[in-house]
Amino acid sequence: QLQLVESGGGLVQPAGSLTLSCVPSGFTLEGHAVGWFRQAPGKEREAVSCIGSSGKVTNYAPSVMGRFTISRDSAKNTVYLKMNDLKPEDTAVYYCAATTSAIATLKQTWYEYWGQGTQVTVSS
């Protein structure tokens, strides 16, 4: 079964940092673009960031630009989301997803494989 596993979520104070990890199960991320998405309670899931298969192209939602950084480590078959200066409005379940396309995209419909999500809570 092809799936993704997220980790690294938790409770953090405002202005704090967390790094999320995304690891595939049953396949390699080589050749796949990967995206991070989030869903807050009562809201629709939204795009956060994405990275192309080469790692050279990235994109971010305006709300996280300058605070979040996406990266990938091919040797570890892992994609990361480094989140700095976290705000209460960043509280959500964060999902990683992979597409068979190599092109980075924030369009959720392009992604075929999804993880179960990891909770991030920003609160004092």
XYZ file of C-alpha atoms in Angstrom:
124
model
C 0.000 0.000 0.000
C 1.427 3.332 -1.046
C 1.146 5.994 1.604
C 2.958 8.826 3.304
C 3.727 9.227 6.987
C 4.042 12.635 8.620
C 5.766 13.311 11.915
C 7.026 16.222 13.966
C 3.789 17.876 14.962
C 3.021 18.978 18.484
C 2.224 21.857 20.787
C 4.353 24.979 20.468
C 4.135 28.515 21.801
C 3.591 31.473 19.470
C 6.823 32.511 17.745
C 8.168 28.997 18.212
C 9.379 26.536 15.592
C 8.649 23.014 14.454
C 9.938 20.819 11.668
C 7.610 18.341 10.033
C 8.864 15.282 8.167
C 7.205 13.294 5.411
C 8.355 9.777 4.610
C 6.832 7.485 1.991
C 5.875 3.891 2.635
C 5.999 1.490 -0.249
C 7.616 3.801 -2.767
C 10.359 6.352 -3.256
C 9.853 10.086 -3.601
C 12.331 10.209 -6.475
C 10.669 11.889 -9.438
C 7.677 13.037 -7.382
C 6.738 16.560 -6.447
C 5.569 16.832 -2.839
C 3.252 19.262 -1.165
C 2.223 20.199 2.347
C -1.368 21.070 3.108
C -3.257 21.889 6.280
C -6.784 21.847 7.604
C -7.909 23.875 10.575
C -11.082 23.013 12.498
C -14.157 24.113 10.572
C -12.143 25.154 7.534
C -11.335 23.628 4.188
C -7.959 22.078 3.570
C -5.526 24.585 2.076
C -2.170 24.450 0.393
C 0.894 25.442 2.388
C 3.936 24.674 0.264
C 5.265 22.415 -2.476
C 8.586 21.301 -3.900
C 9.462 19.872 -7.286
C 11.193 16.549 -7.763
C 14.623 18.161 -8.177
C 14.208 20.274 -5.074
C 15.078 23.419 -7.015
C 11.535 24.765 -7.382
C 9.414 25.613 -4.367
C 6.237 27.557 -3.792
C 4.451 28.858 -0.730
C 1.055 30.148 0.276
C 1.203 33.899 1.007
C 0.262 33.271 4.638
C 3.461 31.278 5.308
C 5.897 32.966 2.921
C 9.063 33.948 4.740
C 8.247 31.804 7.777
C 8.099 28.255 6.382
C 10.742 26.445 4.351
C 10.214 23.234 2.418
C 13.128 20.990 1.533
C 13.875 17.433 0.536
C 16.676 14.987 1.210
C 16.881 12.396 -1.539
C 19.297 10.199 0.388
C 16.810 9.966 3.257
C 13.774 9.836 0.972
C 12.234 12.554 3.132
C 10.592 15.940 2.656
C 10.662 18.505 5.444
C 8.648 21.565 6.360
C 10.524 23.891 8.671
C 8.078 26.250 10.363
C 9.350 29.351 12.139
C 7.574 32.203 13.891
C 4.466 30.092 14.336
C 1.177 31.866 14.966
C -2.060 30.600 16.531
C -3.638 30.710 13.077
C -1.149 28.055 11.944
C -2.929 25.557 14.178
C -4.158 22.722 11.963
C -3.644 19.146 10.919
C -0.789 19.145 8.436
C -0.740 16.663 5.573
C 1.937 15.807 3.084
C 1.069 14.555 -0.358
C 2.937 13.303 -3.408
C 2.152 13.456 -7.085
C 3.515 11.372 -9.942
C 4.318 14.687 -11.639
C 7.758 16.186 -11.105
C 6.307 19.695 -11.196
C 5.712 21.569 -7.959
C 2.095 22.613 -7.619
C -0.177 23.901 -4.878
C -3.213 22.346 -6.572
C -4.533 19.619 -4.312
C -6.204 17.741 -7.142
C -2.802 16.932 -8.648
C -1.789 14.821 -5.655
C -2.486 11.084 -5.645
C -0.871 9.965 -2.396
C -1.663 11.428 1.002
C -0.622 10.925 4.588
C -2.853 10.719 7.650
C -1.715 14.073 8.971
C 0.042 15.402 12.037
C -1.452 17.913 14.464
C 0.237 21.258 14.985
C -1.106 23.411 17.794
C 0.208 26.906 18.425
C -0.890 28.197 21.793
C 0.457 29.845 24.912
